[in-house]
Amino acid sequence: MKKSLFYFSATGNSLAITREIANKLEDCQLISIAEAVKKDKYDLHSDIVGILFPVYCLDIPKIVKEFLKKLNFNGNPYIFAIATNNGKPGFALDSVDKLLKEKNQKLDLGYTLIMPGNSVVIQDHTNCREEQIVRLNNSKVIISEMIKDIQKKKKGIIEGDFSVKARIKRLIYKLAVYKIYKPQNHFWITEECILCGICKQICPKDNITLKNKEVRWNSNCEACLACFHWCPQSAINLGKNTMDKIRYHHPKINLDDIVK
Ligand SMILES: Cc1cc2nc3c(=O)[nH]c(=O)nc-3n(C[C@H](O)[C@H](O)[C@H](O)COP(=O)(O)O)c2cc1C
Ligand code: SF4
Ligand code: SF4
């Protein structure tokens, strides 16, 4: 039985969960959405398909949407998705289901999972170390229950907040982040930068250039914050209030796991 787990992850939460599932399900192929999306279309011949990603602005990341649109299904696999989030999953899994329906498929099981927050876009939504540890410990228990459900091929649950209020908030949040604020216009670097190029390498959208000893952000930003959190010098800032922010990544995930 062929099992494919597709993941998108900037700070490692979604990748760590993907790996835990892969360890339990066995013989899984792990595929980075940031890589897979570079193909014109993606042919899928799997019996079990997992899609794991962070919630952005009460929805799925743009890169995940782009990838799902490129999927070409052969057969009708069992499809599950897990949306890691900071407590407000909104419409993320509904969006996955809708995109799958465009392909005559459906989301069989959609779970949300609270993990440490990583966003400092417009406002700081990260958690203190103590809260991060609580969430990481809780997630271990929850994920083992989720894995049991996946193994049983449980169907019929799609978690999230699909209220009218959440729908309006999603619209405002997306407009505010991507159309008005535009993170690419607010990144800046301190003198600590050693021009190592890691920010350029880690960006899933190839949105960073290093020219004439200068780091530049272009306009194709996902707002994933991989550059911000993984800079080895903590030299990248976003807006005025991130200088003293501790950068976050999942403790079991290292830079090479995200870059490859
Ligand atoms: C731009 C941006 C927007 C986010 N929006 C939400 C949100 O609407 N709701 C929520 O619960 N978490 C939100 N988050 C938090 C992430 O979904 C969460 O921290 C996730 O686990 C990060 O996963 P990763 O480590 O795999 O990248 C947002 C994060 C970023 C960077
Ligand atoms: S990752 Fe940090 S130190 Fe390296 S080039 Fe980018 S900003 Fe400079
Ligand atoms: S520039 Fe930074 S925040 Fe924007 S997509 Fe690239 S890594 Fe993510």
Short mmCIF file of C-alpha atoms and ligand atoms in Angstrom, two decimals:
data_model
loop_
_atom_site.label_atom_id
_atom_site.label_comp_id
_atom_site.label_asym_id
_atom_site.label_seq_id
_atom_site.Cartn_x
_atom_site.Cartn_y
_atom_site.Cartn_z
CA MET A 1 0.00 0.00 0.00
CA LYS A 2 1.53 3.32 -1.06
CA LYS A 3 1.41 6.13 1.51
CA SER A 4 2.39 9.71 0.72
CA LEU A 5 2.69 12.48 3.30
CA PHE A 6 2.94 16.00 1.89
CA TYR A 7 4.09 18.72 4.27
CA PHE A 8 4.75 22.42 4.33
CA SER A 9 6.56 23.74 7.38
CA ALA A 10 8.48 26.94 8.13
CA THR A 11 9.45 26.44 11.78
CA GLY A 12 9.16 22.67 12.00
CA ASN A 13 5.86 22.08 13.83
CA SER A 14 4.13 20.54 10.82
CA LEU A 15 7.24 18.60 9.78
CA ALA A 16 7.72 17.11 13.26
CA ILE A 17 4.11 15.89 13.22
CA THR A 18 4.56 14.52 9.69
CA ARG A 19 7.57 12.52 10.86
CA GLU A 20 5.74 11.11 13.87
CA ILE A 21 2.94 9.89 11.64
CA ALA A 22 5.42 8.45 9.13
CA ASN A 23 7.17 6.50 11.92
CA LYS A 24 3.91 4.89 13.00
CA LEU A 25 2.36 4.27 9.57
CA GLU A 26 5.64 2.86 8.16
CA ASP A 27 6.76 2.83 4.51
CA CYS A 28 5.61 6.40 3.99
CA GLN A 29 7.04 8.70 1.41
CA LEU A 30 7.57 12.23 2.82
CA ILE A 31 7.28 14.98 0.22
CA SER A 32 8.01 18.66 0.75
CA ILE A 33 5.23 20.79 -0.73
CA ALA A 34 7.77 23.60 -1.27
CA GLU A 35 9.60 21.24 -3.66
CA ALA A 36 6.57 19.46 -5.16
CA VAL A 37 4.90 22.74 -6.08
CA LYS A 38 7.74 23.51 -8.50
CA LYS A 39 6.36 20.87 -10.91
CA ASP A 40 3.72 21.87 -13.47
CA LYS A 41 1.49 19.06 -12.22
CA TYR A 42 1.87 16.32 -9.62
CA ASP A 43 0.69 12.80 -10.48
CA LEU A 44 -0.42 10.86 -7.43
CA HIS A 45 -0.66 7.06 -7.25
CA SER A 46 -1.14 6.54 -3.50
CA ASP A 47 -3.65 4.68 -1.34
CA ILE A 48 -3.20 6.93 1.69
CA VAL A 49 -2.47 10.64 1.34
CA GLY A 50 -1.66 13.02 4.20
CA ILE A 51 -1.45 16.81 3.88
CA LEU A 52 0.17 18.66 6.79
CA PHE A 53 0.69 22.40 7.04
CA PRO A 54 0.39 25.47 9.30
CA VAL A 55 -2.71 27.67 9.36
CA TYR A 56 -2.08 31.16 7.97
CA CYS A 57 -4.72 33.86 8.40
CA LEU A 58 -7.44 31.34 9.32
CA ASP A 59 -6.79 29.51 6.05
CA ILE A 60 -4.25 27.35 4.23
CA PRO A 61 -0.94 28.88 3.10
CA LYS A 62 -0.99 30.10 -0.51
CA ILE A 63 1.75 27.61 -1.42
CA VAL A 64 -0.39 24.69 -0.18
CA LYS A 65 -3.34 25.94 -2.22
CA GLU A 66 -1.14 26.21 -5.31
CA PHE A 67 0.12 22.66 -4.75
CA LEU A 68 -3.34 21.14 -4.23
CA LYS A 69 -4.45 22.69 -7.50
CA LYS A 70 -1.60 20.86 -9.26
CA LEU A 71 -2.49 17.42 -7.87
CA ASN A 72 -3.60 14.85 -10.39
CA PHE A 73 -5.28 11.87 -8.68
CA ASN A 74 -5.22 8.30 -9.99
CA GLY A 75 -7.85 6.37 -8.04
CA ASN A 76 -9.58 7.40 -4.81
CA PRO A 77 -7.11 7.40 -1.91
CA TYR A 78 -7.95 7.85 1.76
CA ILE A 79 -7.06 11.51 2.39
CA PHE A 80 -6.38 13.10 5.76
CA ALA A 81 -5.01 16.53 6.68
CA ILE A 82 -3.61 18.08 9.84
CA ALA A 83 -3.52 21.86 10.23
CA THR A 84 -1.07 22.89 12.94
CA ASN A 85 -2.04 26.22 14.45
CA ASN A 86 -1.90 28.66 17.33
CA GLY A 87 -5.48 28.15 18.50
CA LYS A 88 -7.42 29.67 15.59
CA PRO A 89 -7.66 27.16 12.74
CA GLY A 90 -10.57 28.91 11.01
CA PHE A 91 -11.35 27.62 7.53
CA ALA A 92 -8.06 25.86 6.74
CA LEU A 93 -9.46 22.33 6.50
CA ASP A 94 -12.64 23.47 4.77
CA SER A 95 -10.40 25.00 2.10
CA VAL A 96 -8.54 21.70 1.68
CA ASP A 97 -11.84 19.84 1.30
CA LYS A 98 -13.10 22.38 -1.27
CA LEU A 99 -9.90 22.15 -3.33
CA LEU A 100 -10.06 18.33 -3.25
CA LYS A 101 -13.68 18.42 -4.39
CA GLU A 102 -12.54 20.32 -7.48
CA LYS A 103 -10.56 17.11 -8.21
CA ASN A 104 -13.54 14.82 -7.49
CA GLN A 105 -11.93 13.83 -4.18
CA LYS A 106 -12.78 14.72 -0.59
CA LEU A 107 -11.05 15.21 2.71
CA ASP A 108 -11.84 12.07 4.73
CA LEU A 109 -10.39 13.27 8.03
CA GLY A 110 -9.24 16.78 8.98
CA TYR A 111 -7.70 17.49 12.36
CA THR A 112 -6.38 20.73 13.83
CA LEU A 113 -3.49 20.65 16.27
CA ILE A 114 -2.42 23.49 18.57
CA MET A 115 1.35 23.98 18.52
CA PRO A 116 3.64 26.88 19.51
CA GLY A 117 2.77 30.02 17.56
CA ASN A 118 5.40 31.45 15.22
CA SER A 119 3.84 34.64 13.85
CA VAL A 120 5.19 38.11 14.53
CA VAL A 121 3.46 39.57 11.47
CA ILE A 122 1.76 42.87 12.46
CA GLN A 123 1.37 41.58 16.04
CA ASP A 124 3.37 39.21 18.19
CA HIS A 125 1.53 35.87 18.46
CA THR A 126 4.43 33.78 19.75
CA ASN A 127 4.32 32.04 23.14
CA CYS A 128 6.66 32.14 26.12
CA ARG A 129 9.00 29.13 26.58
CA GLU A 130 6.80 27.60 29.30
CA GLU A 131 3.72 27.69 27.06
CA GLN A 132 5.73 26.27 24.15
CA ILE A 133 6.74 23.30 26.32
CA VAL A 134 3.15 22.72 27.48
CA ARG A 135 1.91 22.75 23.88
CA LEU A 136 4.68 20.46 22.63
CA ASN A 137 3.94 17.96 25.42
CA ASN A 138 0.18 18.09 24.82
CA SER A 139 0.68 17.58 21.10
CA LYS A 140 2.49 14.27 21.73
CA VAL A 141 -0.62 12.84 23.42
CA ILE A 142 -3.05 14.23 20.85
CA ILE A 143 -1.03 13.10 17.84
CA SER A 144 -0.86 9.51 19.08
CA GLU A 145 -4.70 9.47 19.19
CA MET A 146 -4.86 11.03 15.72
CA ILE A 147 -2.52 8.35 14.37
CA LYS A 148 -4.81 5.61 15.71
CA ASP A 149 -7.71 7.22 13.80
CA ILE A 150 -5.65 7.47 10.63
CA GLN A 151 -4.64 3.80 10.94
CA LYS A 152 -8.35 2.92 11.22
CA LYS A 153 -9.05 5.16 8.21
CA LYS A 154 -11.58 7.08 10.23
CA LYS A 155 -13.79 9.40 8.18
CA GLY A 156 -16.26 12.24 8.56
CA ILE A 157 -14.54 14.78 10.85
CA ILE A 158 -13.32 18.13 9.55
CA GLU A 159 -12.29 20.40 12.42
CA GLY A 160 -12.25 24.19 12.38
CA ASP A 161 -14.31 27.30 12.98
CA PHE A 162 -16.58 27.81 9.99
CA SER A 163 -18.73 30.57 11.53
CA VAL A 164 -19.70 33.79 9.73
CA LYS A 165 -17.50 35.71 12.19
CA ALA A 166 -14.49 33.54 11.28
CA ARG A 167 -15.25 34.01 7.58
CA ILE A 168 -15.15 37.80 7.96
CA LYS A 169 -12.01 37.65 10.11
CA ARG A 170 -10.29 35.48 7.50
CA LEU A 171 -10.99 38.07 4.82
CA ILE A 172 -9.71 40.94 6.97
CA TYR A 173 -6.65 39.01 8.21
CA LYS A 174 -5.58 38.04 4.67
CA LEU A 175 -6.13 41.55 3.32
CA ALA A 176 -4.22 43.05 6.23
CA VAL A 177 -1.21 40.72 5.90
CA TYR A 178 -0.81 40.24 2.15
CA LYS A 179 -2.36 43.35 0.57
CA ILE A 180 -1.84 46.12 3.10
CA TYR A 181 1.05 45.27 5.47
CA LYS A 182 3.12 43.13 3.03
CA PRO A 183 5.84 41.55 5.24
CA GLN A 184 8.48 41.90 2.51
CA ASN A 185 8.39 45.68 3.09
CA HIS A 186 9.07 45.37 6.82
CA PHE A 187 12.04 43.01 7.08
CA TRP A 188 15.35 44.57 8.04
CA ILE A 189 18.68 43.23 9.23
CA THR A 190 21.07 44.20 11.99
CA GLU A 191 24.84 44.45 11.83
CA GLU A 192 24.99 40.88 13.15
CA CYS A 193 24.34 39.58 9.62
CA ILE A 194 27.30 37.52 8.38
CA LEU A 195 25.94 37.15 4.82
CA CYS A 196 25.78 33.35 5.23
CA GLY A 197 22.89 33.04 2.76
CA ILE A 198 20.77 30.76 4.95
CA CYS A 199 17.75 33.08 4.66
CA LYS A 200 17.96 32.84 0.87
CA GLN A 201 18.36 29.05 0.98
CA ILE A 202 15.48 28.46 3.38
CA CYS A 203 12.89 30.66 1.69
CA PRO A 204 10.24 28.37 0.12
CA LYS A 205 9.32 31.06 -2.40
CA ASP A 206 12.85 32.01 -3.56
CA ASN A 207 11.94 35.48 -2.41
CA ILE A 208 15.29 36.56 -0.96
CA THR A 209 18.33 37.76 -2.89
CA LEU A 210 21.84 38.52 -1.66
CA LYS A 211 23.45 41.15 -3.85
CA ASN A 212 26.37 43.47 -3.20
CA LYS A 213 26.54 42.30 0.41
CA GLU A 214 22.90 43.20 0.90
CA VAL A 215 19.93 40.96 1.79
CA ARG A 216 16.80 41.87 -0.18
CA TRP A 217 13.20 40.70 0.13
CA ASN A 218 11.19 40.62 -3.07
CA SER A 219 7.41 40.75 -3.48
CA ASN A 220 6.60 37.01 -3.55
CA CYS A 221 6.45 36.54 0.24
CA GLU A 222 4.32 33.81 1.86
CA ALA A 223 4.85 35.42 5.30
CA CYS A 224 5.99 32.01 6.57
CA LEU A 225 8.79 33.59 8.68
CA ALA A 226 11.30 30.80 8.01
CA CYS A 227 13.92 33.48 7.26
CA PHE A 228 13.15 35.34 10.48
CA HIS A 229 13.24 32.30 12.78
CA TRP A 230 16.17 30.40 11.24
CA CYS A 231 18.71 33.21 10.73
CA PRO A 232 21.66 31.88 12.79
CA GLN A 233 22.48 35.41 13.95
CA SER A 234 18.88 36.43 14.77
CA ALA A 235 19.77 39.34 12.52
CA ILE A 236 16.42 39.51 10.73
CA ASN A 237 13.70 41.68 12.19
CA LEU A 238 10.16 42.41 11.13
CA GLY A 239 8.87 45.86 12.00
CA LYS A 240 9.84 47.60 15.21
CA ASN A 241 9.16 45.09 17.95
CA THR A 242 11.08 41.90 17.20
CA MET A 243 14.60 42.78 18.40
CA ASP A 244 14.15 41.05 21.76
CA LYS A 245 11.97 38.19 20.47
CA ILE A 246 13.35 34.70 20.96
CA ARG A 247 13.31 32.91 17.60
CA TYR A 248 11.35 29.67 17.52
CA HIS A 249 11.69 26.33 15.84
CA HIS A 250 10.41 22.89 16.83
CA PRO A 251 13.06 21.25 19.07
CA LYS A 252 13.23 18.07 16.96
CA ILE A 253 13.71 19.87 13.66
CA ASN A 254 16.97 21.41 12.50
CA LEU A 255 17.94 23.77 9.72
CA ASP A 256 18.92 20.99 7.28
CA ASP A 257 15.48 19.38 7.67
CA ILE A 258 13.81 22.56 6.42
CA VAL A 259 16.34 23.57 3.76
CA LYS A 260 16.46 20.24 1.88
C1 LIG B 1 1.63 34.59 8.64
C2 LIG B 1 1.13 33.66 9.69
C3 LIG B 1 -0.22 33.60 9.95
C4 LIG B 1 -0.72 32.73 10.92
N1 LIG B 1 -2.06 32.68 11.11
C5 LIG B 1 -2.57 31.84 12.04
C6 LIG B 1 -3.98 31.77 12.25
O1 LIG B 1 -4.78 32.41 11.57
N2 LIG B 1 -4.43 30.94 13.21
C7 LIG B 1 -3.59 30.20 14.00
O2 LIG B 1 -4.06 29.49 14.88
N3 LIG B 1 -2.25 30.22 13.81
C8 LIG B 1 -1.71 31.02 12.84
N4 LIG B 1 -0.36 31.05 12.63
C9 LIG B 1 0.53 30.19 13.46
C10 LIG B 1 0.97 28.90 12.77
O3 LIG B 1 -0.10 28.29 12.08
C11 LIG B 1 1.53 27.86 13.76
O4 LIG B 1 2.49 28.41 14.60
C12 LIG B 1 2.08 26.64 13.02
O5 LIG B 1 2.13 25.53 13.89
C13 LIG B 1 3.46 26.84 12.42
O6 LIG B 1 3.81 25.67 11.73
P1 LIG B 1 5.24 25.35 11.14
O7 LIG B 1 6.21 25.33 12.31
O8 LIG B 1 5.10 23.99 10.54
O9 LIG B 1 5.60 26.40 10.15
C14 LIG B 1 0.17 31.90 11.66
C15 LIG B 1 1.54 31.95 11.38
C16 LIG B 1 2.02 32.81 10.41
C17 LIG B 1 3.50 32.85 10.13
S1 SF4 B 2 20.51 34.20 7.41
FE1 SF4 B 2 20.87 35.98 8.72
S2 SF4 B 2 23.10 36.13 8.86
FE2 SF4 B 2 22.66 34.80 7.11
S3 SF4 B 2 22.58 36.19 5.32
FE3 SF4 B 2 20.48 35.99 6.07
S4 SF4 B 2 20.25 37.74 7.48
FE4 SF4 B 2 22.45 37.47 7.17
S1 SF4 B 3 10.86 35.92 2.53
FE1 SF4 B 3 10.89 34.95 4.56
S2 SF4 B 3 8.74 35.09 5.23
FE2 SF4 B 3 8.73 35.49 3.02
S3 SF4 B 3 8.35 33.47 2.08
FE3 SF4 B 3 10.59 33.74 2.20
S4 SF4 B 3 11.21 32.78 4.12
FE4 SF4 B 3 8.99 33.08 4.20
#
